[in-house]
Short mmCIF file of C-alpha atoms in Angstrom, two decimals:
data_model
loop_
_atom_site.label_atom_id
_atom_site.label_comp_id
_atom_site.label_asym_id
_atom_site.label_seq_id
_atom_site.Cartn_x
_atom_site.Cartn_y
_atom_site.Cartn_z
CA UNK A 285 0.44 -0.48 0.12
CA UNK A 286 1.33 3.30 -0.74
CA UNK A 287 1.89 6.32 2.12
CA UNK A 288 2.66 9.58 0.98
CA UNK A 289 6.04 10.70 2.26
CA UNK A 290 8.45 13.85 2.61
CA UNK A 291 11.44 12.04 0.85
CA UNK A 292 11.62 11.38 -3.22
CA UNK A 293 10.17 8.03 -4.05
CA UNK A 294 10.27 4.80 -6.28
CA UNK A 295 7.24 2.59 -6.03
CA UNK A 296 6.89 -0.26 -8.10
CA UNK A 297 3.13 0.72 -9.52
CA UNK A 298 0.72 -1.10 -11.95
CA UNK A 299 -0.89 1.34 -15.20
CA UNK A 300 -3.89 0.59 -16.68
CA UNK A 301 -5.86 1.13 -19.40
CA UNK A 302 -7.73 5.10 -18.63
CA UNK A 303 -10.95 4.24 -20.21
CA UNK A 304 -11.03 0.44 -19.86
CA UNK A 305 -9.05 0.43 -16.89
CA UNK A 306 -7.27 -2.68 -18.23
CA UNK A 307 -4.53 -3.66 -17.08
CA UNK A 308 -0.81 -2.66 -18.70
CA UNK A 309 1.77 -3.45 -16.54
CA UNK A 310 4.25 -2.84 -13.63
CA UNK A 311 6.85 0.07 -14.40
CA UNK A 312 8.57 2.03 -11.65
CA UNK A 313 7.34 5.31 -10.52
CA UNK A 314 9.22 8.06 -9.48
CA UNK A 315 6.83 9.83 -6.73
CA UNK A 316 7.95 13.36 -5.78
CA UNK A 317 7.76 14.40 -2.09
CA UNK A 318 3.85 15.40 -0.64
CA UNK A 319 2.43 13.76 -3.51
CA UNK A 320 0.62 10.68 -4.54
CA UNK A 321 0.80 7.74 -7.13
CA UNK A 322 0.70 8.79 -10.74
CA UNK A 323 -2.57 8.56 -12.92
CA UNK A 324 -3.93 5.35 -13.59
CA UNK A 325 -2.07 2.83 -11.63
CA UNK A 326 -1.85 1.51 -8.28
CA UNK A 327 0.24 -0.47 -5.88
CA UNK A 328 -1.68 -3.31 -5.92
CA UNK A 329 -1.01 -6.00 -7.17
CA UNK A 330 -2.96 -7.99 -9.81
CA UNK A 331 -4.02 -10.93 -9.71
CA UNK A 332 -2.89 -14.49 -12.17
CA UNK A 333 -4.37 -14.54 -15.38
CA UNK A 334 -5.54 -17.47 -17.02
CA UNK A 335 -6.17 -17.94 -20.60
CA UNK A 336 -8.79 -15.73 -21.97
CA UNK A 337 -9.05 -13.96 -18.85
CA UNK A 338 -8.41 -9.61 -17.79
CA UNK A 339 -7.24 -7.44 -15.03
CA UNK A 340 -9.24 -4.83 -14.59
CA UNK A 341 -8.90 -2.03 -11.79
CA UNK A 342 -12.15 -1.04 -10.77
CA UNK A 343 -12.61 1.14 -7.64
CA UNK A 344 -10.63 0.43 -5.47
CA UNK A 345 -8.96 -3.38 -6.66
CA UNK A 346 -8.33 -5.36 -8.76
CA UNK A 347 -11.11 -7.80 -10.60
CA UNK A 348 -10.66 -10.27 -13.06
CA UNK A 349 -13.46 -10.07 -16.48
CA UNK A 350 -13.09 -12.61 -18.84
CA UNK A 351 -11.37 -10.87 -22.01
CA UNK A 352 -12.25 -13.22 -25.92
CA UNK A 353 -11.14 -10.00 -27.94
CA UNK A 354 -9.51 -11.25 -31.22
CA UNK A 355 -11.82 -14.62 -31.28
CA UNK A 356 -14.10 -15.09 -34.00
CA UNK A 357 -17.52 -15.86 -32.81
CA UNK A 358 -20.56 -16.77 -34.52
CA UNK A 359 -24.12 -15.22 -34.48
CA UNK A 360 -26.15 -18.12 -33.03
CA UNK A 361 -29.42 -17.03 -35.45
CA UNK A 362 -27.78 -16.69 -38.86
CA UNK A 363 -24.23 -18.23 -38.34
CA UNK A 364 -22.70 -15.23 -39.08
CA UNK A 365 -18.78 -14.59 -37.98
CA UNK A 366 -17.61 -11.82 -36.35
CA UNK A 367 -14.21 -10.80 -34.26
CA UNK A 368 -15.24 -10.00 -30.02
CA UNK A 369 -13.62 -6.49 -29.59
CA UNK A 370 -14.55 -5.37 -26.11
CA UNK A 371 -13.08 -7.03 -22.55
CA UNK A 372 -16.47 -9.19 -21.67
CA UNK A 373 -18.16 -12.68 -21.77
CA UNK A 374 -19.49 -13.83 -25.23
CA UNK A 375 -22.41 -12.25 -25.42
CA UNK A 376 -26.06 -14.43 -25.42
CA UNK A 377 -26.67 -14.76 -29.05
CA UNK A 378 -23.04 -15.69 -29.99
CA UNK A 379 -20.91 -18.95 -30.41
CA UNK A 380 -17.02 -19.66 -30.23
CA UNK A 381 -17.84 -22.65 -31.92
CA UNK A 382 -18.21 -22.35 -35.38
CA UNK A 383 -20.71 -24.33 -37.66
CA UNK A 384 -19.95 -27.10 -40.24
CA UNK A 385 -22.04 -25.80 -43.08
CA UNK A 386 -24.90 -23.33 -44.39
CA UNK A 387 -27.47 -25.40 -43.24
CA UNK A 388 -26.66 -25.33 -39.42
CA UNK A 389 -28.85 -24.13 -36.57
CA UNK A 390 -28.10 -23.67 -33.07
CA UNK A 391 -29.59 -25.94 -30.70
CA UNK A 392 -28.58 -23.86 -26.88
CA UNK A 393 -25.42 -26.18 -26.83
CA UNK A 394 -24.30 -26.88 -30.66
CA UNK A 395 -24.81 -26.59 -34.16
CA UNK A 396 -27.47 -29.10 -35.43
CA UNK A 397 -27.79 -29.73 -39.89
CA UNK A 398 -31.22 -28.95 -40.76
CA UNK A 399 -31.33 -31.68 -43.51
CA UNK A 400 -35.00 -30.38 -44.31
CA UNK A 401 -33.39 -26.94 -45.41
CA UNK A 402 -30.37 -28.68 -47.19
CA UNK A 403 -32.54 -30.96 -49.22
CA UNK A 404 -34.99 -28.20 -49.73
CA UNK A 405 -31.90 -26.02 -51.01
CA UNK A 406 -29.98 -28.73 -53.12
CA UNK A 407 -32.98 -29.43 -54.88
CA UNK A 408 -33.63 -25.38 -55.73
CA UNK A 409 -30.33 -25.85 -57.39
CA UNK A 410 -30.33 -29.05 -59.34
CA UNK A 411 -34.24 -27.57 -60.24
CA UNK A 412 -32.50 -24.32 -61.85
CA UNK A 413 -29.10 -25.83 -62.82
CA UNK A 414 -31.92 -28.06 -64.98
CA UNK A 415 -33.70 -25.32 -66.72
CA UNK A 416 -29.62 -23.20 -67.25
CA UNK A 417 -28.93 -26.93 -69.47
CA UNK A 418 -32.07 -27.07 -71.04
CA UNK A 419 -31.82 -23.43 -71.75
CA UNK A 420 -27.93 -23.85 -73.49
CA UNK A 421 -29.56 -27.12 -75.39
CA UNK A 422 -32.37 -24.27 -76.75
CA UNK A 423 -29.49 -22.40 -77.82
CA UNK A 424 -28.16 -25.07 -79.98
CA UNK A 425 -31.08 -26.43 -81.07
CA UNK A 426 -32.39 -23.07 -81.91
CA UNK A 427 -29.34 -22.46 -85.25
CA UNK A 428 -29.25 -25.40 -85.90
CA UNK A 429 -33.13 -25.66 -86.93
CA UNK A 430 -32.69 -22.30 -88.72
CA UNK A 431 -30.38 -24.06 -90.07
CA UNK A 432 -32.63 -26.83 -91.67
CA UNK A 433 -35.01 -25.17 -92.32
CA UNK A 434 -33.16 -22.69 -94.31
CA UNK A 435 -31.86 -25.61 -96.53
CA UNK A 436 -28.31 -24.59 -95.13
CA UNK A 437 -27.90 -27.06 -92.81
CA UNK A 438 -24.64 -29.83 -93.44
CA UNK A 439 -25.41 -33.26 -92.63
CA UNK A 440 -22.85 -32.91 -89.69
CA UNK A 441 -25.15 -30.33 -88.67
CA UNK A 442 -28.46 -32.18 -89.07
CA UNK A 443 -26.75 -35.03 -87.28
CA UNK A 444 -26.06 -32.39 -83.99
CA UNK A 445 -29.51 -31.02 -84.09
CA UNK A 446 -30.71 -34.67 -83.23
CA UNK A 447 -28.51 -35.40 -80.92
CA UNK A 448 -29.30 -31.76 -79.45
CA UNK A 449 -32.80 -32.54 -79.24
CA UNK A 450 -32.47 -35.82 -77.07
CA UNK A 451 -30.34 -34.30 -75.25
CA UNK A 452 -33.15 -31.76 -74.26
CA UNK A 453 -35.17 -34.99 -73.96
CA UNK A 454 -33.11 -36.34 -71.17
CA UNK A 455 -32.82 -33.31 -69.41
CA UNK A 456 -36.37 -32.59 -69.33
CA UNK A 457 -36.04 -35.86 -67.48
CA UNK A 458 -33.98 -35.59 -65.35
CA UNK A 459 -35.65 -36.52 -62.16
CA UNK A 460 -33.54 -33.34 -59.77
CA UNK A 461 -35.32 -34.76 -56.38
CA UNK A 462 -32.37 -37.09 -55.90
CA UNK A 463 -29.94 -33.66 -55.53
CA UNK A 464 -27.39 -33.60 -55.04
CA UNK A 465 -26.40 -37.09 -57.00
CA UNK A 466 -28.08 -36.18 -59.97
CA UNK A 467 -27.11 -38.16 -62.36
CA UNK A 468 -27.04 -36.06 -65.64
CA UNK A 469 -26.91 -36.68 -69.49
CA UNK A 470 -23.06 -35.13 -71.35
CA UNK A 471 -23.80 -33.07 -73.38
CA UNK A 472 -23.88 -33.54 -77.56
CA UNK A 473 -20.23 -34.17 -78.89
CA UNK A 474 -18.98 -31.53 -81.97
CA UNK A 475 -19.67 -34.03 -85.00
CA UNK A 476 -16.20 -33.84 -86.53
#
């Protein structure tokens, strides 16, 4: 404990941040006669800290607070990642446990994959993929049909037209409910 003196003193003090009161560390302070300690320090020795703890000087003593600054946390409502930037416990709406997939939901203790949402999403993606593949086939068919109808098609183009028409028919029959294990027919190869 510090005592005011009539003589110069060198005193070991523990400095803390003025705003957060977090421990910075020890140093020797020069104290002139009839004065007190410099601002934002104390002679009280701080507690020994464990991982994810910080010492904060509150009122007249050190207190241990949780310190997860720099740690990545995940929002339990939307899986969004963020970094902790303040002293204190992790907020109730966050967890340090990373979700394993975009389909995970927080059950209060851990992430659990919502398989029905995953399946619906995969089916919707496969349905869009099917539409895109049919659109590509239709574009080829449109060009080749014009060549045929205008009597400009080569023998290879006529074969390719039939191949693309068959390909589009096969695509229309693809069952996307088996997503992600959809078996897609291969595109026709250009006739050489």
